[in-house]
Amino acid sequence: MVIELVEGIQLTPELVDSVRKWRAEGYRFALDDFEFKESWDPLLELASFIKVDVASYSAAEIMAQREALQKHDVLWLAERIEDEATYRTFLDMGFDLFQGYFHARPIIIYGLRLPPAAVHLVKLILQLYAAEPDINEITATVSADPEMAVSLIRVVNSPLYRSSQKNYDSKRCCCQAGAGEA
């Protein structure tokens, strides 16, 4: 996953510190519609990708800026590649990645909608596998989906999870176990 930092964001010391912290945790960042301004310098060392809208600058301007920023270990992505000539220009310039109609037009993908019950189930599984599951969150998730609650009750009451009658001594409950022994 790559987080895009768009051109309209306010570059504050807090933002740069947050990006630095997330980068240390393994997140990758793209500088979207990169504007070749010095104000972006604090993020250049933290970026994994620089995305350039090739329609916003001449090829000569982009080449000069790319050469000036060559010391940064980033992948360069050319946006708005609409034809083969533009693709070849930026490929020859050393760009690594490309976006635009030349490579693919957007397509609508039709499919089934995810039912709300499936969303609740995924949420429940994530909560159960958390390092420290929160019983209140789990209860709220199960309560939000009555069908799931009934299904869980059926599972819990199934013979698979019931105590075997052979092993159950009704005359002796857990509070009596061991009374007199010791």
PDB file of C-alpha atoms in Angstrom:
ATOM      1  CA  MET A   1       0.000   0.000   0.000  1.00  0.00           C
ATOM      2  CA  VAL A   2       1.236   3.464  -0.840  1.00  0.00           C
ATOM      3  CA  ILE A   3      -0.116   6.608   0.781  1.00  0.00           C
ATOM      4  CA  GLU A   4      -0.301   9.565  -1.584  1.00  0.00           C
ATOM      5  CA  LEU A   5       0.532  13.007  -0.268  1.00  0.00           C
ATOM      6  CA  VAL A   6      -1.330  15.341  -2.617  1.00  0.00           C
ATOM      7  CA  GLU A   7      -0.167  18.714  -3.808  1.00  0.00           C
ATOM      8  CA  GLY A   8      -2.723  20.706  -1.794  1.00  0.00           C
ATOM      9  CA  ILE A   9      -1.656  19.570   1.677  1.00  0.00           C
ATOM     10  CA  GLN A  10      -0.170  21.974   4.197  1.00  0.00           C
ATOM     11  CA  LEU A  11       3.403  20.991   4.945  1.00  0.00           C
ATOM     12  CA  THR A  12       3.780  21.461   8.680  1.00  0.00           C
ATOM     13  CA  PRO A  13       6.451  20.123  11.034  1.00  0.00           C
ATOM     14  CA  GLU A  14       3.756  17.897  12.582  1.00  0.00           C
ATOM     15  CA  LEU A  15       2.925  16.384   9.182  1.00  0.00           C
ATOM     16  CA  VAL A  16       6.587  15.719   8.403  1.00  0.00           C
ATOM     17  CA  ASP A  17       7.083  14.133  11.849  1.00  0.00           C
ATOM     18  CA  SER A  18       4.035  11.910  11.305  1.00  0.00           C
ATOM     19  CA  VAL A  19       5.259  10.811   7.880  1.00  0.00           C
ATOM     20  CA  ARG A  20       8.709  10.098   9.354  1.00  0.00           C
ATOM     21  CA  LYS A  21       7.150   7.957  12.105  1.00  0.00           C
ATOM     22  CA  TRP A  22       4.902   6.040   9.676  1.00  0.00           C
ATOM     23  CA  ARG A  23       7.799   5.553   7.289  1.00  0.00           C
ATOM     24  CA  ALA A  24       9.795   3.982  10.155  1.00  0.00           C
ATOM     25  CA  GLU A  25       6.856   1.600  10.667  1.00  0.00           C
ATOM     26  CA  GLY A  26       7.052   0.478   7.040  1.00  0.00           C
ATOM     27  CA  TYR A  27       4.546   2.697   5.241  1.00  0.00           C
ATOM     28  CA  ARG A  28       5.473   4.039   1.816  1.00  0.00           C
ATOM     29  CA  PHE A  29       4.584   7.470   0.480  1.00  0.00           C
ATOM     30  CA  ALA A  30       4.107   8.995  -2.947  1.00  0.00           C
ATOM     31  CA  LEU A  31       4.370  12.714  -3.597  1.00  0.00           C
ATOM     32  CA  ASP A  32       1.428  13.162  -5.980  1.00  0.00           C
ATOM     33  CA  ASP A  33       1.472  15.810  -8.725  1.00  0.00           C
ATOM     34  CA  PHE A  34       4.912  16.815  -7.521  1.00  0.00           C
ATOM     35  CA  GLU A  35       5.440  20.550  -8.028  1.00  0.00           C
ATOM     36  CA  PHE A  36       9.259  20.807  -7.854  1.00  0.00           C
ATOM     37  CA  LYS A  37       9.110  23.400  -5.068  1.00  0.00           C
ATOM     38  CA  GLU A  38      11.572  23.675  -2.177  1.00  0.00           C
ATOM     39  CA  SER A  39       8.660  23.427   0.262  1.00  0.00           C
ATOM     40  CA  TRP A  40       8.529  19.683  -0.538  1.00  0.00           C
ATOM     41  CA  ASP A  41      12.184  19.118   0.428  1.00  0.00           C
ATOM     42  CA  PRO A  42      11.431  17.785   3.951  1.00  0.00           C
ATOM     43  CA  LEU A  43       9.338  14.997   2.392  1.00  0.00           C
ATOM     44  CA  LEU A  44      11.765  14.044  -0.378  1.00  0.00           C
ATOM     45  CA  GLU A  45      13.912  11.946   1.971  1.00  0.00           C
ATOM     46  CA  LEU A  46      10.781  10.118   3.163  1.00  0.00           C
ATOM     47  CA  ALA A  47       9.125   9.485  -0.207  1.00  0.00           C
ATOM     48  CA  SER A  48       9.231   6.199  -2.117  1.00  0.00           C
ATOM     49  CA  PHE A  49       7.613   7.629  -5.271  1.00  0.00           C
ATOM     50  CA  ILE A  50       7.512  10.967  -7.022  1.00  0.00           C
ATOM     51  CA  LYS A  51       4.516  11.307  -9.318  1.00  0.00           C
ATOM     52  CA  VAL A  52       4.809  13.964 -12.016  1.00  0.00           C
ATOM     53  CA  ASP A  53       1.881  15.215 -14.088  1.00  0.00           C
ATOM     54  CA  VAL A  54       3.687  15.389 -17.434  1.00  0.00           C
ATOM     55  CA  ALA A  55       1.050  17.740 -18.864  1.00  0.00           C
ATOM     56  CA  SER A  56       1.962  20.415 -16.288  1.00  0.00           C
ATOM     57  CA  TYR A  57       5.595  20.932 -17.379  1.00  0.00           C
ATOM     58  CA  SER A  58       7.668  20.663 -20.521  1.00  0.00           C
ATOM     59  CA  ALA A  59       9.784  17.552 -20.951  1.00  0.00           C
ATOM     60  CA  ALA A  60      12.914  19.721 -20.634  1.00  0.00           C
ATOM     61  CA  GLU A  61      11.737  21.180 -17.291  1.00  0.00           C
ATOM     62  CA  ILE A  62      10.957  17.718 -15.943  1.00  0.00           C
ATOM     63  CA  MET A  63      14.320  16.351 -17.103  1.00  0.00           C
ATOM     64  CA  ALA A  64      16.192  19.184 -15.386  1.00  0.00           C
ATOM     65  CA  GLN A  65      14.251  18.740 -12.139  1.00  0.00           C
ATOM     66  CA  ARG A  66      14.662  14.958 -12.209  1.00  0.00           C
ATOM     67  CA  GLU A  67      18.422  15.314 -12.625  1.00  0.00           C
ATOM     68  CA  ALA A  68      18.550  17.808  -9.752  1.00  0.00           C
ATOM     69  CA  LEU A  69      16.731  15.333  -7.493  1.00  0.00           C
ATOM     70  CA  GLN A  70      18.621  12.232  -8.634  1.00  0.00           C
ATOM     71  CA  LYS A  71      20.301  11.803  -5.227  1.00  0.00           C
ATOM     72  CA  HIS A  72      16.959  10.726  -3.716  1.00  0.00           C
ATOM     73  CA  ASP A  73      16.223   7.007  -3.758  1.00  0.00           C
ATOM     74  CA  VAL A  74      12.722   7.120  -5.258  1.00  0.00           C
ATOM     75  CA  LEU A  75      10.797   5.639  -8.133  1.00  0.00           C
ATOM     76  CA  TRP A  76       9.609   8.184 -10.670  1.00  0.00           C
ATOM     77  CA  LEU A  77       6.053   7.872 -11.988  1.00  0.00           C
ATOM     78  CA  ALA A  78       4.842   9.782 -15.048  1.00  0.00           C
ATOM     79  CA  GLU A  79       1.131  10.616 -14.917  1.00  0.00           C
ATOM     80  CA  ARG A  80      -1.057  11.427 -17.927  1.00  0.00           C
ATOM     81  CA  ILE A  81       0.740   9.292 -20.457  1.00  0.00           C
ATOM     82  CA  GLU A  82      -1.791   9.542 -23.302  1.00  0.00           C
ATOM     83  CA  ASP A  83       0.177   8.333 -26.318  1.00  0.00           C
ATOM     84  CA  GLU A  84       3.213   6.285 -27.316  1.00  0.00           C
ATOM     85  CA  ALA A  85       5.395   9.318 -28.057  1.00  0.00           C
ATOM     86  CA  THR A  86       4.907  10.692 -24.538  1.00  0.00           C
ATOM     87  CA  TYR A  87       5.528   7.236 -23.083  1.00  0.00           C
ATOM     88  CA  ARG A  88       8.801   6.865 -25.036  1.00  0.00           C
ATOM     89  CA  THR A  89       9.950  10.356 -23.996  1.00  0.00           C
ATOM     90  CA  PHE A  90       9.598   9.631 -20.290  1.00  0.00           C
ATOM     91  CA  LEU A  91      10.821   6.052 -20.576  1.00  0.00           C
ATOM     92  CA  ASP A  92      13.997   7.377 -22.213  1.00  0.00           C
ATOM     93  CA  MET A  93      14.216  10.009 -19.463  1.00  0.00           C
ATOM     94  CA  GLY A  94      14.472   7.195 -16.899  1.00  0.00           C
ATOM     95  CA  PHE A  95      10.977   7.152 -15.409  1.00  0.00           C
ATOM     96  CA  ASP A  96      10.130   3.875 -13.702  1.00  0.00           C
ATOM     97  CA  LEU A  97       6.335   3.812 -13.730  1.00  0.00           C
ATOM     98  CA  PHE A  98       3.569   5.217 -15.920  1.00  0.00           C
ATOM     99  CA  GLN A  99      -0.131   6.050 -15.650  1.00  0.00           C
ATOM    100  CA  GLY A 100      -2.493   7.170 -18.346  1.00  0.00           C
ATOM    101  CA  TYR A 101      -4.879   6.232 -21.115  1.00  0.00           C
ATOM    102  CA  PHE A 102      -2.026   4.963 -23.276  1.00  0.00           C
ATOM    103  CA  HIS A 103      -1.662   1.960 -20.966  1.00  0.00           C
ATOM    104  CA  ALA A 104      -5.274   1.394 -19.968  1.00  0.00           C
ATOM    105  CA  ARG A 105      -8.599   3.145 -19.859  1.00  0.00           C
ATOM    106  CA  PRO A 106     -10.671   2.890 -16.703  1.00  0.00           C
ATOM    107  CA  ILE A 107     -13.199   0.068 -16.706  1.00  0.00           C
ATOM    108  CA  ILE A 108     -16.191  -0.508 -14.500  1.00  0.00           C
ATOM    109  CA  ILE A 109     -16.050  -3.782 -12.618  1.00  0.00           C
ATOM    110  CA  TYR A 110     -19.450  -5.230 -11.869  1.00  0.00           C
ATOM    111  CA  GLY A 111     -19.946  -7.675  -9.063  1.00  0.00           C
ATOM    112  CA  LEU A 112     -21.933  -8.537  -6.027  1.00  0.00           C
ATOM    113  CA  ARG A 113     -22.186  -6.106  -3.186  1.00  0.00           C
ATOM    114  CA  LEU A 114     -20.784  -7.282   0.091  1.00  0.00           C
ATOM    115  CA  PRO A 115     -23.721  -7.998   2.418  1.00  0.00           C
ATOM    116  CA  PRO A 116     -23.687  -6.155   5.765  1.00  0.00           C
ATOM    117  CA  ALA A 117     -23.453  -9.488   7.598  1.00  0.00           C
ATOM    118  CA  ALA A 118     -20.122 -10.195   5.897  1.00  0.00           C
ATOM    119  CA  VAL A 119     -18.789  -6.826   7.045  1.00  0.00           C
ATOM    120  CA  HIS A 120     -19.778  -7.631  10.645  1.00  0.00           C
ATOM    121  CA  LEU A 121     -18.150 -11.058  10.383  1.00  0.00           C
ATOM    122  CA  VAL A 122     -14.865  -9.626   9.116  1.00  0.00           C
ATOM    123  CA  LYS A 123     -14.945  -7.021  11.888  1.00  0.00           C
ATOM    124  CA  LEU A 124     -15.553  -9.747  14.482  1.00  0.00           C
ATOM    125  CA  ILE A 125     -12.684 -11.881  13.181  1.00  0.00           C
ATOM    126  CA  LEU A 126     -10.327  -8.894  13.306  1.00  0.00           C
ATOM    127  CA  GLN A 127     -11.404  -8.164  16.873  1.00  0.00           C
ATOM    128  CA  LEU A 128     -10.957 -11.790  17.956  1.00  0.00           C
ATOM    129  CA  TYR A 129      -7.452 -11.948  16.481  1.00  0.00           C
ATOM    130  CA  ALA A 130      -6.343  -8.669  18.070  1.00  0.00           C
ATOM    131  CA  ALA A 131      -3.369  -8.875  20.423  1.00  0.00           C
ATOM    132  CA  GLU A 132      -5.720  -7.965  23.280  1.00  0.00           C
ATOM    133  CA  PRO A 133      -9.357  -8.498  22.262  1.00  0.00           C
ATOM    134  CA  ASP A 134     -11.793  -5.993  23.769  1.00  0.00           C
ATOM    135  CA  ILE A 135     -14.903  -7.823  25.017  1.00  0.00           C
ATOM    136  CA  ASN A 136     -17.000  -4.644  24.747  1.00  0.00           C
ATOM    137  CA  GLU A 137     -16.127  -4.221  21.056  1.00  0.00           C
ATOM    138  CA  ILE A 138     -16.806  -7.904  20.399  1.00  0.00           C
ATOM    139  CA  THR A 139     -20.164  -7.681  22.174  1.00  0.00           C
ATOM    140  CA  ALA A 140     -21.114  -4.573  20.197  1.00  0.00           C
ATOM    141  CA  THR A 141     -20.208  -6.239  16.896  1.00  0.00           C
ATOM    142  CA  VAL A 142     -22.212  -9.387  17.663  1.00  0.00           C
ATOM    143  CA  SER A 143     -25.142  -7.304  18.939  1.00  0.00           C
ATOM    144  CA  ALA A 144     -25.186  -5.279  15.723  1.00  0.00           C
ATOM    145  CA  ASP A 145     -26.019  -8.391  13.683  1.00  0.00           C
ATOM    146  CA  PRO A 146     -28.838 -10.538  15.139  1.00  0.00           C
ATOM    147  CA  GLU A 147     -28.335 -13.278  12.528  1.00  0.00           C
ATOM    148  CA  MET A 148     -24.706 -13.646  13.515  1.00  0.00           C
ATOM    149  CA  ALA A 149     -25.675 -13.732  17.211  1.00  0.00           C
ATOM    150  CA  VAL A 150     -28.157 -16.565  16.584  1.00  0.00           C
ATOM    151  CA  SER A 151     -25.596 -18.456  14.482  1.00  0.00           C
ATOM    152  CA  LEU A 152     -23.006 -18.163  17.247  1.00  0.00           C
ATOM    153  CA  ILE A 153     -25.522 -19.406  19.825  1.00  0.00           C
ATOM    154  CA  ARG A 154     -26.244 -22.425  17.603  1.00  0.00           C
ATOM    155  CA  VAL A 155     -22.532 -23.188  17.341  1.00  0.00           C
ATOM    156  CA  VAL A 156     -21.976 -22.846  21.081  1.00  0.00           C
ATOM    157  CA  ASN A 157     -24.980 -25.081  21.824  1.00  0.00           C
ATOM    158  CA  SER A 158     -24.005 -27.717  19.273  1.00  0.00           C
ATOM    159  CA  PRO A 159     -22.965 -31.179  20.546  1.00  0.00           C
ATOM    160  CA  LEU A 160     -19.438 -30.438  19.456  1.00  0.00           C
ATOM    161  CA  TYR A 161     -19.042 -27.883  22.254  1.00  0.00           C
ATOM    162  CA  ARG A 162     -21.292 -29.455  24.907  1.00  0.00           C
ATOM    163  CA  SER A 163     -19.810 -31.418  27.792  1.00  0.00           C
ATOM    164  CA  SER A 164     -20.169 -35.142  27.359  1.00  0.00           C
ATOM    165  CA  GLN A 165     -22.889 -36.584  29.618  1.00  0.00           C
ATOM    166  CA  LYS A 166     -20.508 -39.369  30.660  1.00  0.00           C
ATOM    167  CA  ASN A 167     -18.054 -36.873  32.088  1.00  0.00           C
ATOM    168  CA  TYR A 168     -20.650 -34.732  33.831  1.00  0.00           C
ATOM    169  CA  ASP A 169     -21.443 -35.434  37.487  1.00  0.00           C
ATOM    170  CA  SER A 170     -24.526 -33.401  38.431  1.00  0.00           C
ATOM    171  CA  LYS A 171     -24.007 -34.064  42.136  1.00  0.00           C
ATOM    172  CA  ARG A 172     -20.661 -32.400  42.150  1.00  0.00           C
ATOM    173  CA  CYS A 173     -20.189 -28.877  40.789  1.00  0.00           C
ATOM    174  CA  CYS A 174     -16.996 -26.941  40.434  1.00  0.00           C
ATOM    175  CA  CYS A 175     -17.365 -25.293  43.845  1.00  0.00           C
ATOM    176  CA  GLN A 176     -17.571 -28.701  45.496  1.00  0.00           C
ATOM    177  CA  ALA A 177     -14.685 -30.203  43.609  1.00  0.00           C
ATOM    178  CA  GLY A 178     -11.840 -30.828  45.922  1.00  0.00           C
ATOM    179  CA  ALA A 179     -13.801 -29.914  49.097  1.00  0.00           C
ATOM    180  CA  GLY A 180     -12.503 -32.347  51.637  1.00  0.00           C
ATOM    181  CA  GLU A 181      -9.446 -33.126  49.554  1.00  0.00           C
ATOM    182  CA  ALA A 182      -6.261 -31.351  50.392  1.00  0.00           C
TER     183      ALA A 182
END
